[in-house]
Coordinates of C-alpha atoms in Angstrom, one line a residue:
Chain A
X1465 CA -12.1 5.8 38.8
X1466 CA -9.0 3.6 39.0
X1467 CA -11.1 0.5 38.2
X1468 CA -12.6 2.2 35.2
X1469 CA -9.1 3.2 33.9
X1470 CA -7.9 -0.4 34.3
X1471 CA -10.9 -1.7 32.5
X1472 CA -10.4 0.7 29.6
X1473 CA -6.7 0.0 29.4
X1474 CA -7.4 -3.7 29.3
X1475 CA -9.9 -3.1 26.4
X1476 CA -7.3 -1.1 24.5
X1477 CA -4.7 -3.8 25.0
X1478 CA -7.2 -6.4 23.7
X1479 CA -8.0 -4.4 20.6
X1480 CA -4.3 -3.9 19.9
X1481 CA -3.6 -7.6 20.4
X1482 CA -6.4 -8.6 18.1
X1483 CA -5.0 -6.2 15.5
X1484 CA -1.6 -7.6 15.9
X1485 CA -2.9 -11.1 15.3
X1486 CA -4.6 -10.1 12.1
X1487 CA -1.5 -8.2 10.9
X1488 CA 0.9 -11.1 11.6
X1489 CA -1.5 -13.8 10.5
X1490 CA -0.5 -14.1 6.8
X1491 CA 3.2 -14.0 7.7
X1492 CA 2.7 -16.7 10.4
X1493 CA 0.6 -18.8 8.1
X1494 CA 3.2 -18.5 5.4
X1495 CA 6.1 -19.5 7.6
X1496 CA 4.2 -22.3 9.3
X1497 CA 3.1 -23.9 6.1
X1498 CA 6.4 -23.4 4.3
X1499 CA 7.8 -26.2 6.6
X1500 CA 5.1 -28.7 5.7
X1501 CA 4.8 -31.3 3.0
X1502 CA 2.1 -30.5 0.4
X1503 CA 0.0 -33.3 1.7
X1504 CA 0.1 -32.0 5.3
X1505 CA -0.7 -28.5 4.1
X1506 CA -3.8 -29.6 2.1
X1507 CA -4.9 -31.7 5.1
X1508 CA -4.7 -29.0 7.7
X1509 CA -3.3 -25.5 7.2
X1510 CA -3.4 -24.6 10.9
X1511 CA -1.6 -27.6 12.4
X1512 CA 2.1 -27.5 13.2
X1513 CA 4.3 -29.4 10.7
X1514 CA 4.9 -33.0 11.7
X1515 CA 8.6 -32.5 10.9
X1516 CA 10.2 -29.4 9.5
X1517 CA 10.8 -29.8 5.8
X1518 CA 13.9 -27.8 5.3
X1519 CA 14.2 -29.3 1.8
X1520 CA 11.4 -26.8 0.9
X1521 CA 13.9 -24.0 1.6
X1522 CA 16.7 -25.7 -0.3
X1523 CA 14.4 -25.9 -3.3
X1524 CA 13.2 -22.3 -2.8
X1525 CA 16.7 -21.0 -2.9
X1526 CA 17.1 -22.7 -6.2
X1527 CA 13.8 -21.8 -7.7
X1528 CA 14.0 -18.1 -7.1
X1529 CA 17.7 -18.1 -7.8
X1530 CA 18.0 -16.6 -4.4
X1531 CA 21.7 -15.5 -4.2
X1532 CA 21.8 -14.3 -7.7
X1533 CA 18.6 -12.3 -7.4
X1534 CA 19.7 -10.9 -4.1
X1535 CA 23.0 -9.8 -5.6
X1536 CA 21.3 -8.2 -8.5
X1537 CA 18.9 -6.3 -6.3
X1538 CA 21.8 -5.2 -4.1
X1539 CA 23.8 -3.9 -7.1
X1540 CA 20.9 -2.0 -8.6
X1541 CA 20.1 -0.4 -5.2
X1542 CA 23.8 0.4 -4.6
X1543 CA 24.3 2.1 -7.9
X1544 CA 21.0 4.0 -7.6
X1545 CA 21.7 5.0 -4.0
X1546 CA 25.2 6.2 -4.7
X1547 CA 24.1 8.4 -7.6
X1548 CA 21.0 9.7 -5.8
X1549 CA 22.9 10.7 -2.7
X1550 CA 25.9 12.3 -4.4
X1551 CA 24.1 14.2 -7.2
X1552 CA 21.1 15.3 -5.1
X1553 CA 23.2 16.6 -2.2
X1554 CA 25.3 18.6 -4.6
X1555 CA 22.3 20.0 -6.5
X1556 CA 20.2 20.5 -3.4
X1557 CA 22.9 22.4 -1.6
X1558 CA 23.8 24.7 -4.5
X1559 CA 20.2 25.4 -5.5
X1560 CA 19.4 26.3 -1.9
X1561 CA 22.4 28.6 -1.6
X1562 CA 22.2 30.4 -5.0
X1563 CA 19.6 33.2 -5.3
X1564 CA 18.2 34.2 -8.7
X1565 CA 15.9 33.2 -11.4
X1566 CA 17.9 30.3 -13.0
X1567 CA 18.3 28.6 -9.6
X1568 CA 14.5 29.0 -8.8
X1569 CA 13.6 27.6 -12.3
X1570 CA 15.9 24.6 -12.0
X1571 CA 14.5 23.8 -8.5
X1572 CA 10.9 24.0 -9.7
X1573 CA 11.8 21.8 -12.7
X1574 CA 12.9 19.1 -10.3
X1575 CA 10.0 19.5 -7.9
X1576 CA 7.4 19.6 -10.7
X1577 CA 7.9 16.0 -11.6
X1578 CA 7.0 14.8 -8.1
X1579 CA 3.5 15.2 -9.5
X1580 CA 3.9 12.8 -12.3
X1581 CA 2.9 9.2 -11.7
X1582 CA 5.4 6.7 -12.9
X1583 CA 2.6 5.1 -15.0
X1584 CA 2.4 8.2 -17.1
X1585 CA 6.1 8.1 -18.1
X1586 CA 6.8 4.4 -18.3
X1587 CA 5.7 3.8 -21.9
X1588 CA 8.0 6.4 -23.4
X1589 CA 10.7 5.5 -20.8
X1590 CA 10.9 2.0 -22.3
X1591 CA 11.5 3.5 -25.7
X1592 CA 14.2 5.9 -24.5
X1593 CA 16.0 3.4 -22.4
X1594 CA 16.1 1.0 -25.3
X1595 CA 17.7 3.7 -27.5
X1596 CA 20.2 4.6 -24.8
X1597 CA 21.1 0.9 -24.3
X1598 CA 20.5 1.0 -20.6
X1599 CA 17.6 -1.5 -20.9
X1600 CA 18.1 -5.1 -19.9
X1601 CA 21.1 -4.7 -17.6
X1602 CA 21.2 -4.2 -13.8
X1603 CA 23.7 -1.5 -14.1
X1604 CA 21.5 0.4 -16.5
X1605 CA 18.5 0.0 -14.2
X1606 CA 20.6 1.5 -11.3
X1607 CA 21.2 4.5 -13.6
X1608 CA 17.5 4.9 -14.4
X1609 CA 16.8 4.9 -10.6
X1610 CA 19.1 7.9 -10.3
X1611 CA 17.0 9.8 -12.7
X1612 CA 13.8 8.9 -11.0
X1613 CA 15.1 9.4 -7.5
X1614 CA 16.9 12.8 -7.6
X1615 CA 13.9 15.1 -7.5
X1616 CA 12.5 14.0 -4.1
X1617 CA 16.1 13.7 -2.6
X1618 CA 16.9 17.2 -3.9
X1619 CA 13.7 18.5 -2.3
X1620 CA 14.7 17.1 1.1
X1621 CA 18.4 18.3 0.8
X1622 CA 17.2 21.8 -0.3
X1623 CA 15.1 22.2 2.8
X1624 CA 17.8 20.9 5.1
X1625 CA 20.6 23.1 3.8
X1626 CA 18.6 26.2 5.0
X1627 CA 19.3 25.1 8.6
X1628 CA 23.1 25.2 8.0
X1629 CA 24.5 28.7 8.7
X1630 CA 25.9 30.6 5.7
X1631 CA 28.7 31.9 7.8
X1632 CA 30.3 28.5 7.4
X1633 CA 30.4 28.8 3.6
X1634 CA 31.8 32.4 3.9
X1635 CA 34.5 31.5 6.4
X1636 CA 35.7 28.6 4.2
X1637 CA 35.7 30.8 1.1
X1638 CA 37.8 33.4 3.0
X1639 CA 40.3 30.7 3.8
X1640 CA 40.6 30.1 0.1
X1641 CA 38.6 26.9 -0.1
X1642 CA 37.2 26.1 -3.5
X1643 CA 33.5 25.4 -4.1
X1644 CA 33.8 21.7 -4.5
X1645 CA 36.2 21.3 -1.5
X1646 CA 33.9 23.4 0.6
X1647 CA 31.0 21.2 -0.3
X1648 CA 32.7 17.8 0.2
X1649 CA 34.8 18.6 3.2
X1650 CA 32.6 21.1 5.2
X1651 CA 29.0 20.8 4.1
X1652 CA 28.5 17.1 3.1
X1653 CA 29.3 15.8 6.6
X1654 CA 26.8 18.3 8.1
X1655 CA 24.1 16.8 5.9
X1656 CA 24.3 13.4 7.6
X1657 CA 20.9 13.4 9.2
X1658 CA 19.1 14.1 5.9
X1659 CA 21.4 11.8 4.0
X1660 CA 20.4 9.0 6.4
X1661 CA 16.7 9.8 5.7
X1662 CA 17.3 9.9 2.0
X1663 CA 19.3 6.7 2.0
X1664 CA 16.6 4.8 3.9
X1665 CA 13.7 6.0 1.9
X1666 CA 15.4 5.4 -1.5
X1667 CA 16.7 2.0 -0.5
X1668 CA 13.3 0.8 0.5
X1669 CA 11.8 2.2 -2.6
X1670 CA 14.3 0.6 -5.0
X1671 CA 14.3 -2.7 -3.0
X1672 CA 10.5 -3.0 -3.2
X1673 CA 9.9 -1.5 -6.6
X1674 CA 8.4 -4.0 -9.0
X1675 CA 7.1 -2.3 -12.1
X1676 CA 10.3 -0.7 -13.4
X1677 CA 12.4 -3.9 -13.1
X1678 CA 9.5 -5.7 -14.8
X1679 CA 9.7 -3.4 -17.8
X1680 CA 13.5 -3.2 -17.9
X1681 CA 14.8 -6.7 -17.2
X1682 CA 14.0 -9.5 -19.5
X1683 CA 16.8 -12.0 -18.9
X1684 CA 16.1 -14.2 -15.8
X1685 CA 19.7 -14.0 -14.8
X1686 CA 19.4 -10.3 -14.1
X1687 CA 16.1 -10.6 -12.2
X1688 CA 15.6 -8.9 -8.9
X1689 CA 14.2 -10.8 -5.9
X1690 CA 10.7 -9.5 -6.7
X1691 CA 10.8 -10.5 -10.3
X1692 CA 11.9 -14.0 -9.4
X1693 CA 9.1 -14.1 -6.9
X1694 CA 6.6 -13.0 -9.5
X1695 CA 7.6 -16.0 -11.6
X1696 CA 6.8 -18.5 -8.8
X1697 CA 3.5 -19.7 -10.2
X1698 CA 5.2 -20.6 -13.4
X1699 CA 8.0 -22.4 -11.5
X1700 CA 5.9 -24.3 -9.2
X1701 CA 2.5 -25.9 -9.9
X1702 CA -0.3 -23.6 -9.0
X1703 CA -1.0 -25.7 -5.9
X1704 CA 2.5 -26.4 -4.7
X1705 CA 1.9 -23.9 -1.8
X1706 CA 4.5 -25.2 0.6
X1707 CA 7.2 -24.6 -2.0
X1708 CA 5.8 -21.2 -3.0
X1709 CA 5.5 -20.1 0.6
X1710 CA 9.1 -21.1 1.4
X1711 CA 10.2 -18.9 -1.6
X1712 CA 8.1 -16.0 -0.3
X1713 CA 9.6 -16.3 3.1
X1714 CA 13.1 -16.3 1.6
X1715 CA 12.2 -13.3 -0.6
X1716 CA 11.0 -11.1 2.3
X1717 CA 13.7 -12.2 4.8
X1718 CA 16.3 -9.5 3.8
X1719 CA 13.9 -6.7 4.2
X1720 CA 12.6 -8.0 7.6
X1721 CA 16.1 -8.3 8.9
X1722 CA 16.9 -4.8 7.7
X1723 CA 13.7 -3.6 9.4
X1724 CA 14.3 -5.2 12.8
X1725 CA 17.9 -4.0 12.9
X1726 CA 17.2 -0.4 11.8
X1727 CA 13.6 0.2 12.7
X1728 CA 14.2 3.3 14.8
X1729 CA 15.9 5.1 11.8
X1730 CA 13.4 3.7 9.3
X1731 CA 10.3 4.9 11.3
X1732 CA 11.9 8.4 11.8
X1733 CA 12.8 8.5 8.1
X1734 CA 9.3 7.6 7.0
X1735 CA 7.7 10.2 9.2
X1736 CA 10.2 12.8 8.1
X1737 CA 9.8 12.1 4.4
X1738 CA 6.1 11.9 4.4
X1739 CA 5.5 15.2 6.3
X1740 CA 7.9 17.1 4.1
X1741 CA 6.8 15.5 0.9
Chain B
X1407 CA 38.9 38.5 -10.0
X1408 CA 38.5 36.7 -13.3
X1409 CA 35.3 37.1 -15.1
X1410 CA 32.0 38.6 -14.2
X1411 CA 31.0 37.3 -10.7
X1412 CA 27.4 36.6 -11.9
X1413 CA 28.6 34.4 -14.7
X1414 CA 31.0 32.6 -12.5
X1415 CA 28.2 31.9 -10.0
X1416 CA 26.1 30.5 -12.8
X1417 CA 28.8 28.2 -14.0
X1418 CA 29.3 26.9 -10.5
X1419 CA 25.6 26.4 -10.0
X1420 CA 25.4 24.4 -13.2
X1421 CA 28.4 22.4 -12.3
X1422 CA 26.7 21.3 -9.1
X1423 CA 23.3 20.7 -10.7
X1424 CA 24.3 19.2 -14.0
X1425 CA 24.9 15.6 -13.0
X1426 CA 21.5 15.3 -11.4
X1427 CA 19.9 17.2 -14.2
X1428 CA 21.3 14.9 -16.9
X1429 CA 19.9 11.7 -15.4
X1430 CA 16.6 13.5 -14.6
X1431 CA 16.3 14.9 -18.1
X1432 CA 16.8 11.5 -19.8
X1433 CA 14.7 9.3 -17.5
X1434 CA 12.0 11.7 -16.3
X1435 CA 11.7 14.9 -18.4
X1436 CA 12.1 13.3 -21.8
X1437 CA 9.6 10.4 -21.1
X1438 CA 7.1 12.9 -19.7
X1439 CA 7.3 15.3 -22.7
X1440 CA 7.6 12.4 -25.1
X1441 CA 4.5 10.9 -23.5
X1442 CA 2.5 14.1 -24.2
X1443 CA 3.6 14.0 -27.8
X1444 CA 3.0 10.2 -28.4
X1445 CA -0.4 10.5 -26.7
X1446 CA -1.4 12.4 -29.9
X1447 CA -0.1 9.8 -32.3
X1448 CA -1.0 6.3 -33.5
X1449 CA 2.4 5.0 -32.5
X1450 CA 2.2 1.2 -31.9
X1451 CA 5.7 0.6 -30.5
X1452 CA 6.7 -1.8 -33.2
X1453 CA 6.3 0.1 -36.4
X1454 CA 8.8 3.0 -36.5
X1455 CA 6.3 5.0 -38.6
X1456 CA 3.5 6.8 -37.0
X1457 CA 1.4 9.9 -37.5
X1458 CA -0.1 12.7 -35.6
X1459 CA -3.8 12.2 -34.9
X1460 CA -4.5 15.1 -32.5
X1461 CA -6.9 14.3 -29.6
X1462 CA -8.4 11.2 -31.2
X1463 CA -6.8 8.9 -28.6
X1464 CA -8.3 11.0 -25.8
X1465 CA -11.7 10.9 -27.4
X1466 CA -11.5 7.2 -27.9
X1467 CA -10.4 6.6 -24.3
X1468 CA -13.0 8.8 -22.7
X1469 CA -16.0 8.1 -24.9
X1470 CA -15.7 4.7 -26.6
X1471 CA -13.4 2.6 -24.4
X1472 CA -15.8 0.9 -22.0
X1473 CA -13.0 -1.0 -20.3
X1474 CA -11.0 2.1 -19.6
X1475 CA -14.1 3.9 -18.2
X1476 CA -14.9 0.9 -16.1
X1477 CA -11.4 0.9 -14.8
X1478 CA -11.8 4.5 -13.8
X1479 CA -15.1 3.7 -12.0
X1480 CA -13.5 0.7 -10.2
X1481 CA -10.5 2.9 -9.2
X1482 CA -12.8 5.5 -7.8
X1483 CA -14.6 2.9 -5.7
X1484 CA -11.3 1.7 -4.5
X1485 CA -10.1 5.3 -3.7
X1486 CA -13.1 6.1 -1.7
X1487 CA -12.9 2.9 0.4
X1488 CA -9.2 3.4 1.0
X1489 CA -9.3 7.1 1.9
X1490 CA -11.9 6.4 4.6
X1491 CA -10.8 3.0 5.9
X1492 CA -7.0 3.6 5.8
X1493 CA -7.2 6.9 7.7
X1494 CA -9.7 5.7 10.2
X1495 CA -7.7 2.6 11.1
X1496 CA -4.5 4.5 11.1
X1497 CA -5.8 7.2 13.5
X1498 CA -7.4 4.6 15.7
X1499 CA -4.2 2.6 15.9
X1500 CA -2.1 5.7 16.5
X1501 CA -4.3 6.9 19.4
X1502 CA -4.5 3.5 21.0
X1503 CA -0.8 2.8 20.7
X1504 CA 0.1 6.3 22.0
X1505 CA -1.9 5.5 25.2
X1506 CA 0.3 2.5 26.0
X1507 CA 3.5 2.9 27.9
X1508 CA 5.6 -0.2 27.9
X1509 CA 4.1 -1.9 24.8
X1510 CA 4.1 1.2 22.6
X1511 CA 7.2 0.5 20.5
X1512 CA 6.3 -3.2 20.3
X1513 CA 2.9 -2.5 18.7
X1514 CA 4.4 0.1 16.4
X1515 CA 6.9 -2.4 15.2
X1516 CA 4.2 -5.0 14.5
X1517 CA 1.8 -2.7 12.7
X1518 CA 4.4 -1.1 10.5
X1519 CA 6.0 -4.4 9.5
X1520 CA 3.7 -5.2 6.5
X1521 CA 4.7 -1.8 5.0
X1522 CA 8.2 -3.1 4.6
X1523 CA 7.2 -6.1 2.6
X1524 CA 6.5 -5.7 -1.1
X1525 CA 2.8 -6.1 -2.0
X1526 CA 3.9 -8.6 -4.6
X1527 CA 5.1 -10.9 -1.8
X1528 CA 2.4 -9.9 0.7
X1529 CA -0.2 -10.3 -2.1
X1530 CA 0.9 -13.9 -2.7
X1531 CA 0.7 -14.6 1.0
X1532 CA -2.8 -13.2 1.2
X1533 CA -3.7 -15.2 -1.9
X1534 CA -2.8 -18.3 0.2
X1535 CA -5.0 -17.0 3.0
X1536 CA -8.0 -16.3 0.7
X1537 CA -7.8 -19.5 -1.3
X1538 CA -6.6 -22.1 1.2
X1539 CA -6.6 -20.9 4.8
X1540 CA -10.0 -19.2 5.0
X1541 CA -11.9 -22.1 3.4
X1542 CA -10.1 -24.5 5.7
X1543 CA -10.9 -22.3 8.7
X1544 CA -14.6 -22.2 7.7
X1545 CA -14.8 -26.0 7.7
X1546 CA -13.2 -26.2 11.1
X1547 CA -14.9 -23.4 13.0
X1548 CA -18.3 -23.4 11.3
X1549 CA -17.8 -19.7 10.3
X1550 CA -19.2 -20.6 6.9
X1551 CA -19.0 -17.0 5.5
X1552 CA -15.3 -17.4 5.4
X1553 CA -15.6 -20.1 2.7
X1554 CA -16.1 -17.9 -0.3
X1555 CA -14.7 -17.5 -3.7
X1556 CA -12.7 -14.5 -2.5
X1557 CA -10.7 -14.1 -5.7
X1558 CA -13.2 -15.4 -8.2
X1559 CA -16.2 -13.4 -7.3
X1560 CA -15.8 -9.7 -8.4
X1561 CA -17.7 -8.3 -5.3
X1562 CA -15.5 -10.3 -3.0
X1563 CA -12.3 -9.7 -4.8
X1564 CA -12.8 -6.0 -4.3
X1565 CA -12.9 -6.7 -0.6
X1566 CA -9.9 -8.9 -0.8
X1567 CA -7.9 -6.1 -2.6
X1568 CA -9.0 -3.6 0.0
X1569 CA -7.9 -6.0 2.8
X1570 CA -4.5 -6.5 1.2
X1571 CA -4.1 -2.7 0.6
X1572 CA -5.0 -1.9 4.2
X1573 CA -2.7 -4.5 5.5
X1574 CA 0.2 -3.0 3.6
X1575 CA -0.7 0.6 4.0
X1576 CA -2.2 1.4 7.4
X1577 CA 1.2 1.2 9.2
X1578 CA 2.6 4.0 7.0
X1579 CA -0.1 6.4 7.9
X1580 CA -0.1 5.3 11.5
X1581 CA 3.6 6.4 11.8
X1582 CA 2.6 9.8 10.5
X1583 CA -0.3 10.1 12.9
X1584 CA 1.8 8.9 15.8
X1585 CA 4.3 11.7 15.0
X1586 CA 1.5 14.2 14.9
X1587 CA 0.2 13.0 18.3
X1588 CA 3.6 13.3 19.8
X1589 CA 3.7 16.9 18.7
X1590 CA 0.7 17.8 20.9
X1591 CA 2.2 19.8 23.8
X1592 CA 1.8 18.0 27.1
X1593 CA 0.4 21.0 28.9
X1594 CA -2.6 21.0 26.6
X1595 CA -3.4 17.4 27.5
X1596 CA -2.8 18.1 31.2
X1597 CA -5.0 21.1 31.2
X1598 CA -7.8 19.0 29.7
X1599 CA -7.3 16.3 32.3
X1600 CA -7.4 18.9 35.2
X1601 CA -10.6 20.3 33.7
X1602 CA -12.0 16.8 34.0
X1603 CA -12.4 16.1 30.3
X1604 CA -13.3 12.4 29.6
X1605 CA -11.2 10.3 27.3
X1606 CA -13.7 10.8 24.5
X1607 CA -13.9 14.6 25.0
X1608 CA -10.1 14.8 24.9
X1609 CA -10.1 12.9 21.7
X1610 CA -12.9 14.9 20.1
X1611 CA -12.0 18.4 21.3
X1612 CA -8.2 18.3 21.8
X1613 CA -6.6 15.4 19.8
X1614 CA -8.6 15.6 16.6
X1615 CA -8.3 19.3 16.0
X1616 CA -4.6 19.2 16.9
X1617 CA -3.8 16.5 14.3
X1618 CA -6.0 18.1 11.6
X1619 CA -2.9 19.1 9.5
X1620 CA -1.7 15.5 9.6
X1621 CA -5.2 14.3 8.6
X1622 CA -5.0 16.5 5.5
X1623 CA -1.6 15.0 4.7
X1624 CA -2.9 11.5 5.3
X1625 CA -6.0 11.9 3.2
X1626 CA -4.0 13.3 0.2
X1627 CA -1.3 10.7 0.5
X1628 CA -4.0 8.0 0.3
X1629 CA -5.8 9.8 -2.6
X1630 CA -2.6 10.0 -4.5
X1631 CA -1.4 6.5 -4.0
X1632 CA -4.9 4.9 -4.4
X1633 CA -5.4 6.5 -7.8
X1634 CA -2.1 4.9 -8.9
X1635 CA -2.8 1.5 -7.3
X1636 CA -1.2 -1.3 -9.3
X1637 CA 0.7 -3.9 -7.2
X1638 CA -2.1 -4.9 -4.9
X1639 CA -4.3 -5.7 -7.8
X1640 CA -1.6 -7.2 -9.9
X1641 CA -0.5 -9.6 -7.1
X1642 CA -4.0 -10.7 -6.1
X1643 CA -6.3 -10.8 -9.2
X1644 CA -4.4 -9.4 -12.2
X1645 CA -7.5 -7.4 -12.8
X1646 CA -9.8 -10.4 -13.0
X1647 CA -12.1 -12.1 -13.0
X1648 CA -12.5 -10.9 -16.5
X1649 CA -11.7 -7.2 -16.1
X1650 CA -13.8 -6.8 -13.0
X1651 CA -11.0 -5.5 -10.8
X1652 CA -9.0 -3.7 -13.4
X1653 CA -7.7 -0.4 -12.1
X1654 CA -6.5 2.5 -14.3
X1655 CA -2.7 1.7 -14.0
X1656 CA -3.3 -1.9 -14.9
X1657 CA -5.5 -0.9 -17.8
X1658 CA -2.6 1.3 -19.1
X1659 CA -0.1 -1.4 -18.5
X1660 CA -2.2 -4.0 -20.3
X1661 CA -2.9 -1.7 -23.2
X1662 CA 0.8 -0.9 -23.7
X1663 CA 2.6 -4.1 -22.8
X1664 CA 0.4 -7.1 -22.9
X1665 CA -2.5 -6.7 -25.3
X1666 CA -2.5 -4.3 -28.2
X1667 CA 0.9 -2.6 -28.0
X1668 CA -0.9 0.6 -28.9
X1669 CA 1.7 2.8 -27.2
X1670 CA 0.3 6.1 -28.4
X1671 CA -3.2 5.2 -27.2
X1672 CA -1.9 3.9 -23.9
X1673 CA 0.1 7.2 -23.5
X1674 CA -3.2 9.1 -23.8
X1675 CA -4.6 7.1 -21.0
X1676 CA -1.5 7.7 -19.0
X1677 CA -1.9 11.4 -19.5
X1678 CA -5.5 11.2 -18.2
X1679 CA -4.2 9.5 -15.1
X1680 CA -1.6 12.3 -14.7
X1681 CA -4.2 15.0 -15.0
X1682 CA -6.3 13.3 -12.3
X1683 CA -3.3 13.1 -9.9
X1684 CA -2.3 16.7 -10.7
X1685 CA -5.8 18.0 -10.0
X1686 CA -5.8 16.3 -6.6
X1687 CA -2.4 17.7 -5.8
X1688 CA -3.4 21.3 -6.7
X1689 CA -6.5 21.0 -4.5
X1690 CA -4.3 19.8 -1.7
X1691 CA -1.9 22.7 -2.1
X1692 CA -4.7 25.2 -2.2
X1693 CA -6.3 23.8 1.0
X1694 CA -3.0 23.7 2.8
X1695 CA -2.1 27.3 1.8
X1696 CA -5.5 28.5 2.8
X1697 CA -5.1 26.9 6.2
X1698 CA -1.7 28.5 6.7
X1699 CA -3.2 31.9 6.0
X1700 CA -5.9 31.3 8.6
X1701 CA -3.5 30.0 11.2

């Protein structure tokens, strides 16, 4: 019995290890070959580099305009995140607390759009954003993300507010606290768990979003990390793989660091968001 | 008290909701309703003048446009493969990982990692694997089947796209299934063990029924995201060779932004995609509601 259990446990471990190898293989290959010269790479992709070519990375930082692209991505995500958290928490709270037809209608209006694929609105969106002059700038892109992000965030806030006792609101009102002060001083701090979930989900979404920046940003100085990465085959020759791989490693580094530091919160947020959404 | 309390409540409600609503109206509602309107016009994006042509765009897309119909067919093939494979792999990983004690969180970290990396970046790394590493491996190990035109041959590029999508997507569902497994009460598992249930019996008669709601969620999440697939294809094949791997979203994108600039016509195709996704969601809601009533 015990022997059988050991045998089975060993088999499971073996399967998981094999799966891990396959999962990490492209990343490992990418990192390994990013340190080689092109000649070495073409000669043998599996071998360790004879000497580490850090110059590939110096070139990569230049080719994908790394610091600039990183800064652009951060500004876009920060503007979007700030707006999404602030406006959605306000709306989600009030919609959850106010009974009546108008409140129900507004909530359904927000929720309904969670059905609409981005591809179905993107064509008209390019026209509207051009007319509103928010196209082409990173600030404008951040504002667009607020519009696209609020409905899901409102949905999560709306559900969470139900778990906060109404007595709190009433007590504060009795003390002569106005609606906005009540919200920002009493309620908003209590929303922290769902704010964290919302922040993580939205940050990951904006950071890894590709299509919207592709449609909105035309000037390479305002490119996000992904847009700069997408241009790599034009920047390098099609076969300059060691240079391309070094750029890819640089482009994914921020998100990997973020993941390894905050993975507990990220995994909880993902499970939370998916089940409720 | 100043004013009617109901009016005051309405004003406060609007004050809290308005900021979100303004952004939402400009960047989601207006494009959505505008899209419906433009899908019935011959607007080409460049010329400011356009005219109303009714359902002609829809007729053209669904009857005459072979490329669009083929992209629907290819997307369907992709959706079926993904719904089955992604969920099977995710459940398998979740069950296996949950059975570990010390290495549980390590494996979870590893298998979820690709989900954090954009498929644009991941896709280019896999492009390197398919075009350089696998042929090289084939030469060294004698596993000649690895040396194929993974990107150039339509049949194989389908497999390549599936592999990339699974690599990027399985971890996400795995996290959901792990959460579902952890919600199974310990006493149920203990009771099964005391009754002498084998590992397989526990899986078949305890675990699977208990995570059925999560499976519904997993299947519909996959359905939803697979019909909208864009980046995996864009990064790996750009729809090629020819249009062999063009999916619906890519067909719409090409129609609007890189080939004809027929915005009105592309909007009609976009509405068709919307109707597909909406139908799936309503089926999902109906199933979930039915199950809630039964439970």
